Structure formats: structure tokens, C-alpha cells
Tab-separated table of C-alpha atoms in Angstrom:
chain	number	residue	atom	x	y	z
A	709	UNK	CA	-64.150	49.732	-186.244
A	710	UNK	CA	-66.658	50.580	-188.459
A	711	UNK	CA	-66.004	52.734	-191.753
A	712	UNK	CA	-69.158	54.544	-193.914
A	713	UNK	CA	-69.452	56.289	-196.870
A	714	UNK	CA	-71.540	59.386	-196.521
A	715	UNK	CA	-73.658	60.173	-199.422
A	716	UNK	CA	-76.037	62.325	-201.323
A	717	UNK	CA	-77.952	60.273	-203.544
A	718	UNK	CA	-75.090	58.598	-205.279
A	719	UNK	CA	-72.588	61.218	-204.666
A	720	UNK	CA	-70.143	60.179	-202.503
A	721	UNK	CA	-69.571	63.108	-200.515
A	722	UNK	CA	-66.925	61.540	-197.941
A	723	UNK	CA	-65.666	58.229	-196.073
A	724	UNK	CA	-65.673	58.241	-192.707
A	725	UNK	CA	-63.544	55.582	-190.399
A	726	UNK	CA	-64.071	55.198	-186.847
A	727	UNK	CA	-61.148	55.041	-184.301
A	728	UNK	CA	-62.249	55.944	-180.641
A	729	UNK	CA	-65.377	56.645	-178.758
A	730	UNK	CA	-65.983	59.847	-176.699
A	731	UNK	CA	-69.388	58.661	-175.272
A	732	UNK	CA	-71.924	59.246	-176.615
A	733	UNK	CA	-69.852	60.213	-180.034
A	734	UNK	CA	-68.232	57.459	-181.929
A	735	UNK	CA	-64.652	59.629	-183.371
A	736	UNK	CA	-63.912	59.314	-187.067
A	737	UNK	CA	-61.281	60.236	-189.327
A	738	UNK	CA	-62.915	61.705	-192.480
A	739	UNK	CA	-61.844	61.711	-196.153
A	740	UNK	CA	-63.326	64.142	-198.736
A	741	UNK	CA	-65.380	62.493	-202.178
A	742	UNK	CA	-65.437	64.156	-205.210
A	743	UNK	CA	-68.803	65.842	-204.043
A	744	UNK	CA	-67.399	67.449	-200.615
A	745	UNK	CA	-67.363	70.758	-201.868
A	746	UNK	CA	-70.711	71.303	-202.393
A	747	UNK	CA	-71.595	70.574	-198.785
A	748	UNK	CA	-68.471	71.818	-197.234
A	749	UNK	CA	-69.816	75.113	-196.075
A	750	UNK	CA	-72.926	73.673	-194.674
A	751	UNK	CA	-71.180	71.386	-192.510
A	752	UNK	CA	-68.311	74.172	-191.353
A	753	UNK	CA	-71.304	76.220	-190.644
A	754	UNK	CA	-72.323	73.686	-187.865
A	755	UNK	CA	-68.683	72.668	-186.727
A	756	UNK	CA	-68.435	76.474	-185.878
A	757	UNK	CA	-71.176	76.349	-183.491
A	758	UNK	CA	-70.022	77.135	-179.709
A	759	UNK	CA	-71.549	77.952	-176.350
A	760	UNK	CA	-74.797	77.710	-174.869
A	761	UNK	CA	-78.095	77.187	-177.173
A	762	UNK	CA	-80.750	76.977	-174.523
A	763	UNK	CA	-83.324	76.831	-177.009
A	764	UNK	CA	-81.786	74.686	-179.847
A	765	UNK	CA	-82.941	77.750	-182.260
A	766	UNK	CA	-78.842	78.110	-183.939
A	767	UNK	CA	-78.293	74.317	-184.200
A	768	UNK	CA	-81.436	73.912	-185.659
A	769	UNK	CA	-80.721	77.209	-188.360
A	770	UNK	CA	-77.233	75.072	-188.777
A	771	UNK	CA	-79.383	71.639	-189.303
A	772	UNK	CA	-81.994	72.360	-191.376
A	773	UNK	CA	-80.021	72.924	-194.800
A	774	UNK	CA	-78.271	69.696	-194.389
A	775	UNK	CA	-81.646	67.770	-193.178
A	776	UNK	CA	-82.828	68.871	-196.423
A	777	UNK	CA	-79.577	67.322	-198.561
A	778	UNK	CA	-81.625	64.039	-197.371
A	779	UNK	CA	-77.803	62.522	-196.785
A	780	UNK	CA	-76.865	58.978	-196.137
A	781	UNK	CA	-74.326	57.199	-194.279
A	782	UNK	CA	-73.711	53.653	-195.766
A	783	UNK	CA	-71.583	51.069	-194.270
A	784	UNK	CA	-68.601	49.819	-196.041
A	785	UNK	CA	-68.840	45.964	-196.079
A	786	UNK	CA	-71.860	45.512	-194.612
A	787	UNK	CA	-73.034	44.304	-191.607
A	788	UNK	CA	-74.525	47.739	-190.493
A	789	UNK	CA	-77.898	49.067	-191.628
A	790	UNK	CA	-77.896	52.909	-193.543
A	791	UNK	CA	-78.716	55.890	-191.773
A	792	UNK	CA	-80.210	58.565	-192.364
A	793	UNK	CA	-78.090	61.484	-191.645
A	794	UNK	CA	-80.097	64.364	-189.086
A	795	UNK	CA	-83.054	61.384	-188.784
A	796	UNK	CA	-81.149	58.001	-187.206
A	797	UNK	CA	-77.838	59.486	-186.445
A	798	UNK	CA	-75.899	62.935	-185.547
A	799	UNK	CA	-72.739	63.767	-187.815
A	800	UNK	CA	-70.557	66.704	-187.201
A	801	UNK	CA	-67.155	67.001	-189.512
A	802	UNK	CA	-64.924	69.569	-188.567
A	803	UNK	CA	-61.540	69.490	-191.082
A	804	UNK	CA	-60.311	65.879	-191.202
A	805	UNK	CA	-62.443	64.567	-187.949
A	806	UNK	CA	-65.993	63.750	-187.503
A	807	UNK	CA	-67.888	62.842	-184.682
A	808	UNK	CA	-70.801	60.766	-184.938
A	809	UNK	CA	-73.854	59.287	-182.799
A	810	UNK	CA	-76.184	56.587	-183.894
């Protein structure tokens, strides 16, 4: 399975390691980086999104600040390419899981 750093710049924010699929979501176990903190909220603030959002207008509110923290997912030993996090893949990390689509 396939394990990523996730990354602002060259603040490691996290490490993520996939375990299990829940299609179309690839499940991860994530670890905190020194730089976590800073993003923490921003990332809670989508986790705690629930029910219905015919019009995409609260996911996008919840988006939008971390679209703009131009993040990165990099693969740990290669043999992946980077994404771009919000542009080539979906990440949501709720506590010690993450979810992820690319």
C-alpha cells in the first residue's frame, strides 16, 4: 500500500499510509508533522461537514482555505507521481484516519 507525505512547501504537515479501500476512497492511517497544527483546524472544519449540500456552497466554504495552502501529497519511495491536494486528488483527515481519492 502506498504511504505519502503531505506537505506545505517543505513543511511536512503529516504522513499518510494506506490500508483499505472504501471505493472510491483509498483509507489511510495518518500521522501528524511538526507543521500539523497550523492546518489542523482547517481540516477539522471539513471532517465536521454532514448531511446534504445540494449545492456544494459549505464544502466549497470548507475547501477554499485549504485550496489556497497550495498542499502536496508526495509519495514515499517513489513510484507515484505528486498531487496536488484539492486539484488531482480529495483528502479528508478526521483524528488519526484519512480518506483519500486520486
Amino acid at each position: 500500500m502506498a504511504q505519502w507525505q503531505l506537505l506545505q512547501g517543505d513543511i511536512l504537515l503529516g504522513e499518510l499510509s494506506e490500508y483499505g479501500c472504501d471505493q472510491p476512497f483509498f483509507l489511510a492511517r495518518f500521522v501528524p508533522g511538526p507543521g500539523w497544527e497550523c492546518v489542523r483546524p482547517l481540516f477539522e472544519a471539513l471532517a465536521a461537514l454532514r448531511g446534504p449540500d445540494p449545492d456544494g456552497s459549505r464544502t466549497a466554504a470548507a475547501v477554499k482555505p485549504l485550496l489556497d495552502l497550495d498542499l502536496t501529497l508526495v509519495p514515499v519511495g517513489g513510484g507515484r507521481s505528486l498531487l496536488q491536494v484539492f486539484k488531482d486528488c480529495w483528502l479528508r483527515i478526521d483524528g488519526v484516519e484519512a480518506r483519500l481519492r486520486y
